[in-house]
């Protein structure tokens, strides 16, 4: 497949690149010219203020008593003081700089959008005949009662589905319910509930190689989001029963426990184990974090993945396919669910200085981002606290995380919102090359993207 552009479109990209470079330069020069030497000092003060704010947040999270509250006040006052200082001295120049930078970002991404630098392969859809015996498991409490509010049970039954409604007053083994449904002849399994419940039933569907239906009736619905489903109207997911297509996606496992989103270890996983966390998230977090971050409590972790070793991270996130990390507006999303790799993200912050580096350093030492087909999380104890798709668990150490490529056949509606495309990364070197050329040599010609 060729990525050659028409001459007219290429000229538009070339001028967009020139506009982006000019706007970016002016965005820096305008406040400097307006403020002179004072403008340079303000930029230095702004960077120092960001670092001080990060230090204050670290103190707030790691200290107790009056010192903590003083640090919390500082963490609020420093950003507020910076905003006030910049507004009082560079108000109009600052507004102009923000507008110019916005223009630079928009123009730069427009220029790079057609060069092939950000294209990714979408998940392949396959035609699928409607199921004859679909079984759907629904949690009436999930998502604040979406099953009842959207009349999901009634609508599913009108479409010929057999609905298993969970009893909110007692614990039920959804894995056993799913296996029983398969034994009764189910040719599709579906879930209206949280991502933790989705993962358990998805593992059964994958084991028997039958389609799986996601109904976005949970609280956050991250899996549904990355499948491109309608999170605002879970009833629309039922369209897959009559007009659906199939996509093959990967499934993650942490020592045999399935996950569709991620498995977390370290500080967060330890906090969610607390019985008080569900009723008082902020209070419980502030109470436990000082001991966890200063290593007075919690396991000492070691992570091995992609030939590398992460020593003593405070938090580790292992995801079913990697999350976006280079797009602030796309954080928490995954471009694909079929890349056959885990995303591994580790954070280690041992001091206030390292907390500041996370903000100021473009490549901080305390942040590690990897992709690997498997990962091993070791600890200095026999068990490790884990949060798997939002469910608090304790697993025997070490925990072996792996991904099973294409394990899950997911039935989705033919018509659905889809996954928003990733915005092109601002590659200033490519923009300079694109802006300087007269012909079309700056366009990166290549074959089909993987």
XYZ file of C-alpha atoms in Angstrom:
450
model
C 0.000 0.000 0.000
C 1.404 3.418 -0.978
C 1.187 6.496 1.233
C 1.869 8.988 -1.627
C -0.183 12.120 -1.211
C -1.667 14.335 -3.862
C 0.398 17.449 -4.575
C -2.336 19.690 -3.243
C -2.651 17.806 0.017
C 1.119 17.709 0.412
C 1.397 21.464 -0.061
C -1.161 21.878 2.703
C 0.890 19.668 4.993
C 4.077 21.530 4.162
C 2.542 24.889 5.014
C 0.990 23.425 8.169
C 4.475 22.309 9.228
C 5.858 25.783 8.589
C 2.987 27.312 10.546
C 3.634 24.954 13.460
C 7.336 25.826 13.598
C 6.675 29.550 13.361
C 3.931 29.474 15.992
C 6.058 27.408 18.374
C 8.940 29.856 18.042
C 6.682 32.849 18.620
C 5.060 31.116 21.609
C 8.480 31.173 23.291
C 9.648 34.565 22.008
C 6.525 36.610 22.802
C 6.710 36.308 26.616
C 10.503 36.699 26.523
C 10.276 39.833 24.378
C 7.431 41.213 26.489
C 9.187 40.614 29.786
C 12.804 40.952 28.725
C 15.230 39.598 31.303
C 12.317 39.410 33.706
C 10.589 37.029 31.321
C 13.555 34.661 31.418
C 13.623 34.825 35.196
C 9.897 34.085 35.298
C 10.396 30.955 33.214
C 13.125 29.825 35.606
C 10.847 30.635 38.544
C 8.049 28.635 36.919
C 10.247 25.549 36.570
C 11.454 25.929 40.143
C 7.877 26.342 41.328
C 6.806 23.123 39.592
C 9.639 21.289 41.296
C 8.768 22.792 44.687
C 5.127 21.837 44.183
C 6.133 18.227 43.488
C 8.295 18.212 46.617
C 5.380 19.555 48.662
C 3.111 16.799 47.322
C 5.746 14.201 48.285
C 5.896 15.582 51.809
C 2.101 15.560 51.980
C 2.025 11.879 51.064
C 4.910 10.708 53.241
C 4.577 12.755 56.449
C 1.999 12.907 59.218
C 0.731 15.481 61.668
C 1.110 19.284 61.385
C 4.039 19.009 58.953
C 1.817 17.128 56.495
C -0.833 19.839 56.575
C 1.798 22.547 56.153
C 3.121 20.678 53.115
C -0.412 20.322 51.742
C -0.917 24.078 52.063
C 2.385 24.634 50.263
C 1.343 22.207 47.496
C -1.735 24.354 46.884
C -0.154 27.790 47.358
C 2.852 27.308 45.063
C 0.838 26.636 41.848
C -1.622 29.387 42.791
C 1.250 31.844 43.346
C 2.794 30.925 39.993
C -0.489 31.495 38.169
C -0.940 34.850 39.928
C 2.654 35.888 39.185
C 2.435 35.048 35.497
C -0.991 36.662 35.183
C 0.194 39.897 36.832
C 3.396 40.258 34.828
C 2.811 38.528 31.496
C -0.965 38.456 31.225
C -1.458 39.420 27.573
C 1.807 37.864 26.478
C 0.895 34.685 28.288
C -2.497 34.509 26.581
C -0.837 35.104 23.217
C 1.752 32.422 23.979
C -0.934 29.883 24.887
C -2.867 30.698 21.695
C 0.277 30.387 19.574
C 1.226 27.088 21.204
C -2.276 25.751 20.583
C -1.915 26.730 16.919
C 1.511 25.067 16.789
C 0.187 21.796 18.209
C -2.864 21.727 15.916
C -0.856 22.613 12.801
C 1.934 20.185 13.639
C -0.449 17.283 14.134
C -2.303 18.163 10.934
C 0.992 18.190 9.043
C 2.061 14.803 10.392
C -1.333 13.101 10.189
C -0.911 11.872 6.621
C 2.790 11.007 6.683
C 2.225 7.517 8.049
C 4.014 8.206 11.341
C 1.058 7.427 13.573
C -1.030 4.894 11.739
C -1.840 1.705 13.603
C -3.654 -1.376 12.447
C -7.184 -1.587 13.746
C -8.517 -4.858 15.095
C -9.765 -7.021 12.267
C -13.511 -7.621 12.244
C -15.011 -10.942 11.198
C -18.569 -11.641 10.135
C -20.532 -13.528 12.740
C -23.898 -15.236 12.624
C -26.287 -14.316 15.466
C -25.991 -16.648 18.475
C -28.764 -19.184 19.029
C -28.343 -19.670 22.803
C -26.738 -16.561 24.314
C -26.337 -16.475 28.101
C -25.817 -13.123 29.803
C -24.752 -12.631 33.434
C -25.931 -9.324 34.911
C -24.999 -7.628 38.170
C -27.888 -5.335 39.204
C -25.641 -3.278 41.499
C -22.894 -2.614 38.999
C -22.465 0.960 37.822
C -24.982 2.282 40.331
C -27.827 0.124 39.037
C -27.435 0.434 35.251
C -28.976 -2.987 34.663
C -32.286 -1.766 36.069
C -32.031 1.814 34.813
C -31.469 0.770 31.197
C -33.837 -2.252 31.403
C -31.046 -4.511 30.204
C -32.613 -7.758 31.397
C -35.907 -7.128 29.619
C -34.264 -5.963 26.395
C -31.881 -8.921 26.322
C -34.691 -11.423 26.874
C -36.689 -9.872 24.031
C -33.665 -10.551 21.827
C -33.682 -14.215 22.828
C -30.970 -14.190 25.504
C -31.086 -16.214 28.692
C -30.291 -13.797 31.545
C -28.682 -14.862 34.831
C -29.313 -12.101 37.366
C -26.854 -12.099 40.238
C -28.199 -11.896 43.772
C -26.877 -8.606 45.260
C -27.229 -9.928 48.818
C -24.832 -12.859 48.510
C -21.606 -13.759 46.801
C -21.958 -15.874 43.675
C -19.244 -17.678 41.757
C -19.573 -16.162 38.286
C -16.970 -18.565 36.884
C -19.116 -21.517 37.968
C -22.226 -19.837 36.544
C -20.488 -19.317 33.198
C -19.310 -22.922 33.044
C -22.793 -24.138 33.872
C -24.170 -21.987 31.036
C -21.719 -23.601 28.607
C -22.782 -27.041 29.833
C -26.382 -26.062 29.089
C -25.498 -25.246 25.497
C -24.572 -21.559 25.545
C -22.953 -20.460 22.286
C -22.219 -16.946 23.628
C -21.373 -15.640 27.095
C -21.870 -12.028 28.087
C -21.578 -9.835 31.156
C -23.259 -6.647 32.302
C -20.992 -5.709 35.179
C -17.595 -4.461 36.240
C -14.310 -5.295 34.542
C -13.393 -7.820 37.249
C -16.541 -9.835 36.507
C -15.950 -9.382 32.777
C -12.489 -10.947 33.105
C -13.706 -14.047 34.965
C -16.405 -14.837 32.411
C -14.098 -13.904 29.514
C -11.658 -16.587 30.672
C -14.412 -19.214 30.481
C -15.444 -18.019 27.010
C -11.808 -18.182 25.885
C -11.361 -21.678 27.334
C -14.348 -22.974 25.351
C -13.644 -20.779 22.302
C -17.111 -19.243 22.236
C -17.896 -15.543 21.668
C -17.946 -13.092 24.549
C -20.244 -10.070 24.791
C -19.307 -6.963 26.790
C -22.185 -4.840 28.120
C -20.918 -1.510 29.467
C -22.878 -1.562 32.734
C -19.892 -1.147 35.043
C -18.644 1.988 36.748
C -15.702 2.852 34.518
C -15.975 0.311 31.695
C -12.324 0.569 30.608
C -12.485 -2.661 28.606
C -15.631 -1.489 26.827
C -13.950 1.845 26.091
C -10.956 0.199 24.430
C -13.295 -2.003 22.395
C -14.947 1.168 21.084
C -18.330 0.449 22.689
C -20.916 2.989 23.800
C -20.272 3.557 27.509
C -23.158 5.996 27.912
C -25.787 3.580 26.637
C -25.100 -0.027 27.677
C -28.298 -1.158 25.946
C -26.603 -0.386 22.612
C -24.138 -3.213 23.309
C -27.036 -5.674 22.961
C -27.170 -4.856 19.240
C -24.311 -7.323 18.897
C -26.820 -10.141 19.445
C -28.551 -9.382 16.140
C -26.089 -7.290 14.117
C -22.638 -8.063 15.408
C -19.109 -8.732 14.272
C -16.276 -10.514 16.041
C -12.822 -9.247 16.962
C -10.018 -11.345 18.409
C -8.331 -9.788 21.449
C -5.670 -10.840 23.921
C -6.253 -11.914 27.504
C -3.872 -11.346 30.396
C -3.219 -13.687 33.321
C -1.572 -13.076 36.687
C -0.685 -16.476 38.143
C -3.766 -17.965 36.520
C -6.108 -15.076 37.411
C -7.448 -13.493 34.188
C -7.516 -9.759 33.549
C -8.894 -7.775 30.631
C -7.350 -4.459 31.755
C -4.500 -4.653 34.247
C -2.965 -6.084 37.386
C -1.383 -3.676 39.855
C 1.130 -4.357 42.605
C 2.758 -2.225 45.271
C 1.349 0.789 47.133
C -2.039 1.009 45.422
C -2.631 -2.733 45.629
C -1.823 -2.662 49.346
C -4.176 0.260 49.993
C -7.204 -1.347 48.327
C -6.810 -4.353 50.617
C -7.866 -2.220 53.597
C -11.470 -2.880 54.738
C -11.965 0.876 55.158
C -10.902 1.756 51.622
C -14.311 1.320 50.001
C -16.033 3.701 52.467
C -13.202 6.240 52.870
C -10.811 6.165 49.931
C -9.018 9.454 50.610
C -8.692 8.963 54.372
C -7.436 5.397 54.019
C -4.935 6.394 51.331
C -3.523 9.264 53.410
C -3.266 7.002 56.441
C -1.406 4.172 54.707
C 0.775 5.964 52.144
C 3.461 7.328 54.507
C 4.493 3.854 55.663
C 4.204 2.373 52.173
C 6.222 5.077 50.395
C 8.945 5.088 53.060
C 9.048 1.259 52.931
C 8.096 0.743 56.567
C 5.244 -1.449 55.363
C 4.395 -3.373 52.223
C 6.446 -5.825 50.184
C 9.796 -5.052 48.593
C 9.138 -5.851 44.932
C 11.400 -6.895 42.091
C 10.096 -7.004 38.521
C 11.701 -8.942 35.685
C 10.477 -8.256 32.157
C 11.943 -7.819 28.663
C 15.414 -8.766 29.920
C 15.401 -5.979 32.504
C 15.107 -5.884 36.284
C 13.190 -3.213 38.176
C 14.470 -3.038 41.740
C 12.145 -1.975 44.566
C 9.457 -0.092 42.615
C 6.759 1.521 44.744
C 4.047 0.648 42.230
C 3.828 -1.658 39.219
C 1.085 -1.806 36.602
C 0.963 -4.766 34.211
C -1.614 -4.273 31.477
C -3.243 -6.369 28.786
C -1.551 -4.464 25.924
C 0.217 -1.163 26.672
C -1.519 2.085 27.568
C -0.847 5.320 25.755
C 1.888 7.296 27.496
C 2.819 9.996 24.966
C -0.604 11.633 24.606
C -1.981 13.512 27.664
C -5.485 13.348 26.220
C -5.277 9.615 25.629
C -3.946 8.449 28.996
C -5.813 5.399 30.233
C -6.553 4.184 26.705
C -5.037 1.387 24.677
C -4.709 1.699 20.924
C -4.973 -2.048 20.444
C -6.003 -5.130 22.346
C -4.355 -7.578 19.964
C -0.644 -6.647 19.996
C 0.245 -9.796 21.979
C 2.325 -7.947 24.580
C 1.893 -6.792 28.153
C 2.490 -3.203 29.100
C 4.717 -2.887 32.183
C 4.920 0.421 34.052
C 6.974 0.819 37.213
C 7.393 3.860 39.481
C 10.056 4.320 42.139
C 10.310 7.573 44.116
C 12.517 7.478 47.199
C 12.933 11.168 47.955
C 11.499 14.634 47.419
C 14.180 15.279 44.798
C 13.075 12.234 42.815
C 9.459 13.419 43.073
C 10.519 16.728 41.504
C 12.398 14.832 38.767
C 9.172 13.076 37.763
C 7.780 16.507 36.854
C 10.841 18.284 35.466
C 12.870 15.482 33.859
C 11.549 14.373 30.438
C 13.011 10.897 31.085
C 12.969 10.408 34.870
C 14.942 7.486 36.293
C 12.073 6.604 38.585
C 9.679 5.827 35.709
C 10.089 2.634 33.664
C 7.866 1.735 30.708
C 8.298 -1.612 28.952
C 6.447 -4.066 26.754
C 6.949 -7.816 27.098
C 5.063 -11.081 26.506
C 5.504 -11.969 30.179
C 6.650 -10.462 33.468
C 7.539 -11.831 36.894
C 6.821 -9.895 40.087
C 8.874 -11.112 43.035
C 8.670 -10.042 46.680
C 10.480 -10.414 49.978
C 7.529 -12.327 51.383
C 5.383 -15.338 50.564
C 2.364 -13.356 49.315
C 1.805 -10.204 47.264
C -1.195 -7.871 47.396
C -2.650 -7.283 43.949
C -5.411 -5.281 42.358
C -6.690 -7.183 39.315
C -9.225 -5.289 37.220
C -10.207 -3.409 40.363
C -10.560 -6.501 42.552
C -8.384 -6.726 45.684
C -6.565 -10.073 45.897
C -3.579 -11.662 47.609
C -1.484 -13.954 45.393
C 1.394 -16.329 46.194
C 4.810 -14.913 45.316
C 6.261 -14.775 42.767
C 3.432 -13.700 40.443
C 3.900 -14.728 36.817
C 2.065 -12.447 34.406
C 1.577 -13.503 30.818
C -0.542 -12.683 27.818
C -2.438 -15.126 25.633
C -2.593 -13.677 22.111
C -5.995 -13.729 20.409
C -7.506 -15.855 23.148
C -10.851 -14.080 23.275
C -13.536 -13.807 20.599
C -15.433 -10.619 21.428
C -18.813 -9.970 19.784
C -19.381 -6.227 19.283
C -22.125 -4.260 17.476
C -21.386 -3.470 13.872
C -22.302 0.149 14.561
C -20.457 1.549 17.587
C -18.570 4.741 18.505
C -15.134 3.183 18.010
C -11.785 4.015 19.583
C -10.640 7.645 19.063
C -7.498 7.653 16.926
C -4.197 8.557 18.544
C -3.154 12.127 17.797
C 0.188 12.283 15.954
C 3.168 12.813 18.231
C 4.818 16.185 17.640
C 8.080 15.209 16.010
C 9.814 18.562 15.486
C 12.609 17.014 13.455
C 10.126 15.604 10.952
C 8.268 18.912 10.919
C 11.470 20.799 10.078
C 12.210 18.343 7.286
C 8.666 18.587 5.950
C 8.689 22.393 6.097
C 12.057 22.730 4.319
C 11.414 20.467 1.332
C 10.132 21.568 -2.040
C 9.111 18.162 -3.368
C 7.544 15.231 -1.585
C 10.721 13.628 -0.269
C 9.781 14.290 3.353
C 6.834 11.965 3.180
C 7.814 8.673 4.790
C 6.938 6.017 2.260
C 6.474 2.584 3.693
C 4.392 -0.538 3.357
C 1.345 -1.484 5.395
C 1.597 -0.708 9.065
C 1.696 -3.420 11.686
